[in-house]
Amino acid sequence: MTVKSGLEGVVAATTSISSIIDDTLTYVGIGIDELAEYASFEEVVYLLWHRKLPNKDQLKELASQLADNAELPEEVITYLKSTNLKNVHPMTVLRTVISMLALYDKNAEAMDSDSNYLKAIQLQAKVSTFVAAFSRIRQGLEPVAPNKDLSYSANFLYMLTGDKPNAIAEEAINKALVLHADHELNASTFTARVCVATLSDIYSGITAAIGALKGPLHGGANESVMKMLAEIGEIENVESYIQEKMDAKAKIMGFGHRVYRGGDPRAKHLKEMSRQLGAITGELKWYTMSEKIEELVTTQKNIPPNVDFYSASVYHSLGIEHDLFTPIFAISRMSGWTAHILEQYENNRIIRPRADYTGPEKNSYIPIEERA
Ligand code: SDX
């Protein structure tokens, strides 16, 4: 048996949710460039769940379902206020809170499609409220209740800051959420599908996916990119810092991709957003440093940036704390994870590959007295 390292190139499922063919990403066949340009995140959530764009009434209904279910259970707020949030990563707390949502969902074990769809709505509605509440409570501030009159993206920034965002900030978050929503069989989505393929519940699938996304080789990369930019500090230091990394054959966060070879089609949208936000905030240096890093890495190693690279300077320009970057990825990918979980339940078979055994053969039990 030959092992495909990292399951590279292995087709492990069928899906009608998103596709990556010849470096082109589509959600249900609609190109990511069009979606980034025109779609609201609510439209994308509906598209991923129902495999079609919503009409006006359907969009209005989904938007109000997300708004009506955005509040967190009081027990979750109490838990957050009673925990020292400074000593734990928000992705770890997110995993805990998803499990708490299961505790307070009397329908948690129901596996019929209607119940699972309602859980998907609850999870999508509450994940952004959690990230904002986590940030506020960690700063010693009261959480801000969701505002039903705002879009999903604007509401997230409002709950985070207490102020209604300006148009460019709302557009930036909306675009970032659209771009991160789904990505075929990425590691965290595959994790979710493996988990629920045992017919485990959606909450278990989502906590498993959150665990996978947290890693710096996956969703955790955006926080690592910002850490790298902060370490470099100024444009003058970029060349020596990156050259040292490349000479040491170290991984440069925000670059490379398992599937894309000619480049991640999402990166250009976040690059432009980073430039626009940098110009508005007067802090263009994060963009110019990122651009310089991209020039060095792509020319010397021929490895293009991925979705995580410019998202770091976008979120920083919006004043978002750096360890919230991956939780924001989770806010968006909650739509893709739930879509894939619902799809897995539709036509399910347990996912159970084989392993090539390399341990000792013909071994036997030795009484403890005779062991070295
Ligand atoms: C995401 O899969 C998805 O769809 C994920 C995602 C999504 O939307 O869900 O797109 C989101 O996770 C994006 C990726 C974020 N991670 C990073 O930015 C971390 C840095 N990137 C690398 O760790 C890496 O490129 C991966 C993890 C993204 C891909 O890993 P692979 O396919 O296993 O590639 P590899 O590590 O085997 O690298 C192949 C070669 C190696 O050189 P050699 O050892 O063969 O000489 O390319 C080199 C690597 O050293 N390489 C890099 C590099 N990425 C690959 N060298 C320096 N810096 C890098 N970032």
Coordinates of C-alpha atoms and ligand atoms in Angstrom, one line a residue:
M1 CA 0.0 0.0 0.0
T2 CA 1.5 3.4 -1.0
V3 CA 0.6 6.3 1.3
K4 CA -0.3 9.6 -0.3
S5 CA 1.5 12.0 2.1
G6 CA -1.0 14.4 3.6
L7 CA -3.6 12.7 1.3
E8 CA -2.3 15.0 -1.4
G9 CA -4.4 14.7 -4.6
V10 CA -6.7 12.1 -3.0
V11 CA -10.3 12.6 -3.9
A12 CA -12.1 11.7 -0.6
A13 CA -15.6 12.9 -1.2
T14 CA -18.1 14.4 -3.7
T15 CA -19.6 17.8 -3.0
S16 CA -21.9 20.3 -4.8
I17 CA -20.9 23.1 -2.5
S18 CA -17.6 24.5 -3.8
S19 CA -15.0 23.6 -6.4
I20 CA -11.3 24.4 -7.0
I21 CA -10.5 23.6 -10.6
D22 CA -7.3 24.9 -12.3
D23 CA -6.8 27.5 -9.6
T24 CA -10.4 28.8 -10.0
L25 CA -12.7 28.7 -6.9
T26 CA -16.4 28.7 -7.2
Y27 CA -19.3 28.4 -4.7
V28 CA -22.0 26.3 -6.5
G29 CA -20.4 27.2 -9.8
I30 CA -20.3 31.0 -9.2
G31 CA -16.8 32.4 -9.4
I32 CA -15.2 33.8 -6.3
D33 CA -14.4 37.1 -8.1
E34 CA -18.1 37.8 -8.8
L35 CA -19.1 36.8 -5.2
A36 CA -16.3 39.0 -3.7
E37 CA -17.5 41.9 -5.8
Y38 CA -21.3 41.6 -5.5
A39 CA -22.4 39.2 -2.8
S40 CA -23.4 39.8 0.8
F41 CA -22.2 37.2 3.3
E42 CA -25.9 36.4 4.0
E43 CA -26.4 35.5 0.3
V44 CA -23.3 33.3 0.4
V45 CA -24.5 31.5 3.5
Y46 CA -27.9 30.8 1.7
L47 CA -26.0 29.8 -1.5
L48 CA -23.9 27.2 0.4
W49 CA -26.8 25.8 2.4
H50 CA -29.3 25.7 -0.4
R51 CA -27.0 25.5 -3.5
K52 CA -28.8 28.5 -5.0
L53 CA -28.8 32.3 -4.5
P54 CA -31.8 33.5 -2.4
N55 CA -34.6 35.6 -3.8
K56 CA -35.5 38.8 -1.9
D57 CA -37.9 37.0 0.5
Q58 CA -35.5 34.1 1.2
L59 CA -32.7 36.5 1.9
K60 CA -34.9 38.6 4.2
E61 CA -35.9 35.5 6.0
L62 CA -32.4 34.2 6.5
A63 CA -31.1 37.6 7.6
S64 CA -33.8 37.9 10.2
Q65 CA -33.2 34.3 11.4
L66 CA -29.6 35.1 11.9
A67 CA -30.4 38.4 13.6
D68 CA -33.1 36.8 15.8
N69 CA -30.8 34.0 17.0
A70 CA -27.6 36.1 17.5
E71 CA -27.9 36.4 21.3
L72 CA -25.7 34.1 23.3
P73 CA -27.3 32.1 26.2
E74 CA -26.8 34.0 29.5
E75 CA -24.9 31.0 30.9
V76 CA -22.2 31.6 28.2
I77 CA -21.8 35.2 29.1
T78 CA -21.6 34.2 32.8
Y79 CA -18.9 31.6 31.9
L80 CA -16.9 34.2 29.9
K81 CA -17.0 36.7 32.7
S82 CA -15.9 34.1 35.2
T83 CA -12.9 32.9 33.2
N84 CA -9.5 34.6 32.9
L85 CA -9.7 35.1 29.1
K86 CA -6.2 36.6 29.0
N87 CA -4.6 33.2 29.4
V88 CA -6.3 31.2 26.8
H89 CA -6.6 31.3 23.0
P90 CA -10.0 32.5 21.7
M91 CA -10.2 29.4 19.5
T92 CA -10.0 27.2 22.5
V93 CA -12.8 29.2 24.2
L94 CA -14.8 29.0 20.9
R95 CA -14.6 25.2 21.1
T96 CA -15.8 25.3 24.7
V97 CA -18.7 27.7 23.9
I98 CA -19.8 25.5 20.9
S99 CA -20.0 22.6 23.4
M100 CA -22.0 24.8 25.8
L101 CA -24.4 25.7 23.0
A102 CA -25.0 21.9 22.7
L103 CA -25.6 21.7 26.4
Y104 CA -28.4 24.4 26.2
D105 CA -30.0 23.0 23.0
K106 CA -32.7 20.6 24.1
N107 CA -32.8 19.4 20.5
A108 CA -29.0 18.8 20.4
E109 CA -29.3 15.0 19.7
A110 CA -32.0 15.3 17.1
M111 CA -30.7 14.2 13.7
D112 CA -33.6 15.0 11.4
S113 CA -32.7 17.5 8.6
D114 CA -35.0 20.2 9.9
S115 CA -33.4 20.1 13.3
N116 CA -29.9 20.1 11.8
Y117 CA -30.7 23.1 9.6
L118 CA -32.0 25.0 12.7
K119 CA -28.7 24.2 14.5
A120 CA -26.8 25.5 11.5
I121 CA -28.7 28.8 11.8
Q122 CA -28.0 28.9 15.6
L123 CA -24.3 28.2 15.1
Q124 CA -23.9 30.8 12.3
A125 CA -25.9 33.4 14.2
K126 CA -24.0 33.0 17.5
V127 CA -20.4 32.5 16.3
S128 CA -19.8 36.2 15.5
T129 CA -21.6 37.3 18.7
F130 CA -19.2 35.0 20.6
V131 CA -16.0 36.5 19.0
A132 CA -17.2 40.1 19.8
A133 CA -18.3 39.2 23.4
F134 CA -15.0 37.4 24.0
S135 CA -13.0 40.5 23.0
R136 CA -15.1 42.9 25.0
I137 CA -15.2 40.8 28.2
R138 CA -11.4 40.2 27.9
Q139 CA -11.0 44.0 27.9
G140 CA -13.2 44.3 30.9
L141 CA -16.0 45.8 28.9
E142 CA -19.7 44.8 28.8
P143 CA -20.6 42.8 25.7
V144 CA -22.7 44.7 23.2
A145 CA -26.1 43.1 22.3
P146 CA -26.6 42.4 18.6
N147 CA -28.4 45.1 16.6
K148 CA -31.1 43.5 14.4
D149 CA -31.1 46.4 12.0
L150 CA -27.5 45.9 10.9
S151 CA -26.1 43.4 8.3
Y152 CA -24.3 40.4 9.6
S153 CA -20.9 42.0 8.9
A154 CA -21.8 45.4 10.3
N155 CA -23.3 43.8 13.4
F156 CA -20.1 41.9 14.1
L157 CA -18.1 45.2 14.0
Y158 CA -20.8 46.9 16.1
M159 CA -20.8 44.2 18.7
L160 CA -16.9 44.3 18.7
T161 CA -16.5 48.1 19.1
G162 CA -19.9 49.4 20.3
D163 CA -20.0 51.7 17.3
K164 CA -21.8 51.2 13.9
P165 CA -19.0 50.7 11.3
N166 CA -18.4 53.0 8.4
A167 CA -19.1 51.7 4.9
I168 CA -15.5 50.7 4.0
A169 CA -15.1 48.7 7.3
E170 CA -18.4 46.9 6.7
E171 CA -17.4 46.2 3.1
A172 CA -14.0 44.9 4.2
I173 CA -15.5 42.4 6.7
N174 CA -18.2 41.4 4.3
K175 CA -15.7 40.7 1.6
A176 CA -13.4 38.8 4.0
L177 CA -16.3 36.6 5.2
V178 CA -17.4 35.9 1.6
L179 CA -13.8 35.0 0.6
H180 CA -13.3 32.6 3.6
A181 CA -16.7 30.9 3.5
D182 CA -15.9 27.6 1.9
H183 CA -13.0 25.9 0.2
E184 CA -13.8 22.3 -0.9
L185 CA -12.2 19.7 1.3
N186 CA -9.7 21.8 3.3
A187 CA -8.4 20.2 6.5
S188 CA -11.1 21.6 8.9
T189 CA -14.0 20.8 6.6
F190 CA -12.7 17.3 6.0
T191 CA -12.3 17.0 9.8
A192 CA -16.0 18.0 10.3
R193 CA -17.1 15.5 7.6
V194 CA -15.1 12.6 9.1
C195 CA -16.6 13.4 12.5
V196 CA -20.3 13.5 11.5
A197 CA -19.8 10.6 9.1
T198 CA -20.1 8.4 12.3
L199 CA -23.6 10.1 12.6
S200 CA -22.3 12.2 15.5
D201 CA -24.0 15.5 16.0
I202 CA -23.3 18.8 14.3
Y203 CA -21.9 20.4 17.4
S204 CA -19.3 17.7 17.6
G205 CA -18.5 18.2 14.0
I206 CA -18.0 21.9 14.5
T207 CA -15.8 21.6 17.6
A208 CA -13.6 19.1 15.6
A209 CA -13.4 21.6 12.7
I210 CA -12.5 24.5 15.1
G211 CA -9.6 22.3 16.5
A212 CA -8.3 21.8 13.0
L213 CA -8.6 25.4 11.8
K214 CA -6.7 26.6 14.9
G215 CA -3.4 25.2 13.6
P216 CA -0.9 27.7 12.0
L217 CA -0.6 25.6 8.8
H218 CA -4.4 26.2 8.3
G219 CA -6.5 29.0 9.7
G220 CA -4.0 30.0 12.4
A221 CA -1.7 31.3 9.6
N222 CA -3.3 34.8 9.5
E223 CA -2.4 35.4 13.2
S224 CA 1.2 34.1 12.4
V225 CA 1.4 36.5 9.4
M226 CA 0.6 39.4 11.7
K227 CA 3.2 38.2 14.3
M228 CA 5.7 38.1 11.5
L229 CA 4.8 41.6 10.3
A230 CA 5.1 42.9 13.9
E231 CA 8.5 41.2 14.3
I232 CA 9.8 42.9 11.1
G233 CA 8.4 46.2 12.3
E234 CA 9.5 48.4 9.4
I235 CA 9.9 48.1 5.6
E236 CA 13.7 48.5 5.9
N237 CA 13.9 45.2 7.8
V238 CA 11.8 43.1 5.4
E239 CA 14.6 42.0 3.1
S240 CA 17.0 40.7 5.8
Y241 CA 14.2 39.1 7.8
I242 CA 12.7 37.2 4.9
Q243 CA 16.1 36.3 3.4
E244 CA 17.1 34.8 6.7
K245 CA 13.8 32.8 6.8
M246 CA 14.3 31.6 3.2
D247 CA 17.9 30.7 3.8
A248 CA 16.9 28.6 6.8
K249 CA 14.2 27.0 4.6
A250 CA 11.6 28.1 7.2
K251 CA 8.0 28.2 6.3
I252 CA 6.8 31.7 5.6
M253 CA 3.3 32.1 6.9
G254 CA 0.6 33.2 4.4
F255 CA 2.4 31.6 1.4
G256 CA 1.9 28.3 -0.4
H257 CA -1.2 26.1 -0.8
R258 CA -1.8 22.4 -1.2
V259 CA -4.1 22.9 -4.1
Y260 CA -3.4 26.2 -5.8
R261 CA -0.2 26.2 -7.9
G262 CA -0.6 29.5 -9.8
G263 CA -1.8 31.4 -6.8
D264 CA -4.8 31.7 -4.5
P265 CA -7.5 33.7 -6.3
R266 CA -8.8 35.1 -3.0
A267 CA -5.5 36.8 -2.2
K268 CA -5.8 39.7 -4.7
H269 CA -9.1 40.8 -3.2
L270 CA -7.6 41.0 0.3
K271 CA -4.5 42.7 -1.1
E272 CA -6.5 45.5 -2.6
M273 CA -8.6 45.8 0.6
S274 CA -5.4 46.0 2.6
R275 CA -4.1 48.8 0.4
Q276 CA -7.4 50.7 0.6
L277 CA -7.6 50.4 4.4
G278 CA -4.0 51.3 4.8
A279 CA -4.4 54.4 2.8
I280 CA -7.5 55.4 4.8
T281 CA -6.0 54.7 8.2
G282 CA -2.7 56.4 7.3
E283 CA -0.9 53.1 8.2
L284 CA 0.0 51.9 4.7
K285 CA 3.2 50.4 6.1
W286 CA 1.6 47.0 6.8
Y287 CA 0.5 46.8 3.2
T288 CA 3.8 48.0 1.7
M289 CA 5.7 45.5 3.9
S290 CA 3.4 42.7 2.8
E291 CA 3.8 43.7 -0.8
K292 CA 7.6 43.6 -0.4
I293 CA 7.4 40.2 1.3
E294 CA 5.3 38.9 -1.6
E295 CA 7.8 40.2 -4.1
L296 CA 10.7 38.5 -2.4
V297 CA 9.0 35.1 -1.8
T298 CA 7.3 34.8 -5.2
T299 CA 10.4 35.8 -7.1
Q300 CA 12.9 33.7 -5.0
K301 CA 10.8 30.7 -4.1
N302 CA 8.0 31.0 -6.7
I303 CA 5.5 30.4 -3.9
P304 CA 2.5 32.8 -4.1
P305 CA 0.5 34.2 -1.2
N306 CA -2.7 32.5 0.0
V307 CA -5.9 33.9 1.6
D308 CA -4.2 34.3 5.0
F309 CA -1.4 36.6 3.9
Y310 CA -3.2 39.9 3.2
S311 CA -6.1 39.2 5.5
A312 CA -3.7 39.9 8.4
S313 CA -3.1 43.5 7.4
V314 CA -6.8 43.9 6.6
Y315 CA -7.9 42.9 10.1
H316 CA -5.1 44.9 11.7
S317 CA -6.2 48.0 9.8
L318 CA -9.7 47.5 11.2
G319 CA -8.2 47.6 14.7
I320 CA -8.9 44.0 15.4
E321 CA -6.8 42.2 18.1
H322 CA -4.4 39.8 16.4
D323 CA -5.6 36.6 18.1
L324 CA -9.1 37.2 16.8
F325 CA -8.0 36.8 13.2
T326 CA -8.5 33.0 13.2
P327 CA -11.8 33.3 15.1
I328 CA -12.9 35.6 12.2
F329 CA -11.9 32.9 9.8
A330 CA -14.1 30.6 11.9
I331 CA -17.0 33.0 11.7
S332 CA -16.9 32.8 7.9
R333 CA -16.1 29.1 7.6
M334 CA -19.0 28.2 9.9
S335 CA -21.1 28.5 6.8
G336 CA -19.0 26.1 4.8
W337 CA -18.6 23.6 7.7
T338 CA -22.3 23.5 8.4
A339 CA -23.1 23.1 4.6
H340 CA -20.7 20.2 4.3
I341 CA -22.0 18.6 7.5
L342 CA -25.6 18.8 6.2
E343 CA -24.4 17.4 2.9
Q344 CA -22.5 14.6 4.6
Y345 CA -25.7 13.5 6.5
E346 CA -27.6 13.4 3.2
N347 CA -25.7 10.5 1.7
N348 CA -23.5 9.2 4.4
R349 CA -21.0 6.4 4.8
I350 CA -18.5 6.2 7.6
I351 CA -15.1 7.6 6.5
R352 CA -12.5 5.0 7.4
P353 CA -9.3 4.8 5.3
R354 CA -6.5 2.3 5.8
A355 CA -2.9 2.7 7.2
D356 CA 0.3 1.1 6.0
Y357 CA 1.7 -0.6 9.1
T358 CA 5.4 0.0 9.6
G359 CA 5.8 -1.3 13.2
P360 CA 7.4 -4.6 14.4
E361 CA 6.0 -7.8 13.0
K362 CA 5.6 -11.2 14.9
N363 CA 6.0 -9.6 18.3
S364 CA 5.0 -11.4 21.5
Y365 CA 4.1 -10.6 25.1
I366 CA 7.1 -10.7 27.5
P367 CA 6.3 -11.0 31.3
I368 CA 7.4 -7.8 33.1
E369 CA 10.0 -9.6 35.1
E370 CA 11.8 -10.4 31.9
R371 CA 11.7 -7.0 30.4
A372 CA 14.8 -4.7 30.3
Ligands
SDX1 C1 -5.4 27.8 4.5 O1 -6.5 23.7 2.1 C2 -7.2 24.8 2.1 O2 -8.0 25.0 1.3 C3 -6.8 25.8 3.2 C4 -7.3 27.2 3.1 C5 -8.8 27.2 3.2 O3 -9.4 28.2 2.7 O4 -9.4 26.4 3.9 O5 -6.9 27.7 1.8 C6 -6.8 28.1 4.2 O6 -5.1 27.0 5.4 C7 -4.3 28.4 3.7 C8 -2.9 28.0 4.1 C9 -2.4 28.7 5.3 N1 -1.1 28.2 5.8 C10 0.0 28.9 5.7 O7 0.1 30.0 5.2 C11 1.2 28.2 6.4 C12 2.4 28.3 5.4 N2 2.2 27.4 4.3 C13 2.7 26.1 4.3 O8 2.8 25.5 5.5 C14 2.2 25.2 3.1 O9 2.3 25.9 2.0 C15 0.8 24.7 3.2 C16 0.4 24.1 4.6 C17 -0.2 25.7 2.9 C18 0.6 23.6 2.2 O10 1.4 22.5 2.6 P1 1.9 21.3 1.6 O11 1.0 21.2 0.4 O12 2.1 20.1 2.5 O13 3.3 21.8 1.0 P2 4.7 21.4 1.6 O14 4.8 21.9 3.1 O15 4.9 20.0 1.3 O16 5.6 22.3 0.8 C19 6.0 21.9 -0.6 C20 7.3 22.7 -0.8 C21 8.3 22.4 0.3 O17 9.7 22.6 -0.3 P3 10.6 21.3 -0.3 O18 10.7 20.8 1.1 O19 9.9 20.3 -1.2 O20 11.9 21.8 -0.9 O21 7.1 24.1 -0.9 C22 7.8 24.7 0.3 C23 8.1 23.6 1.2 O22 9.3 23.9 2.0 N3 6.8 25.6 0.9 C24 7.2 26.7 1.6 C25 6.0 27.2 2.0 N4 5.0 26.5 1.6 C26 5.5 25.4 0.9 N5 8.4 27.2 1.8 C27 8.4 28.4 2.5 N6 7.2 29.0 3.0 C28 6.0 28.4 2.7 N7 4.9 29.0 3.2

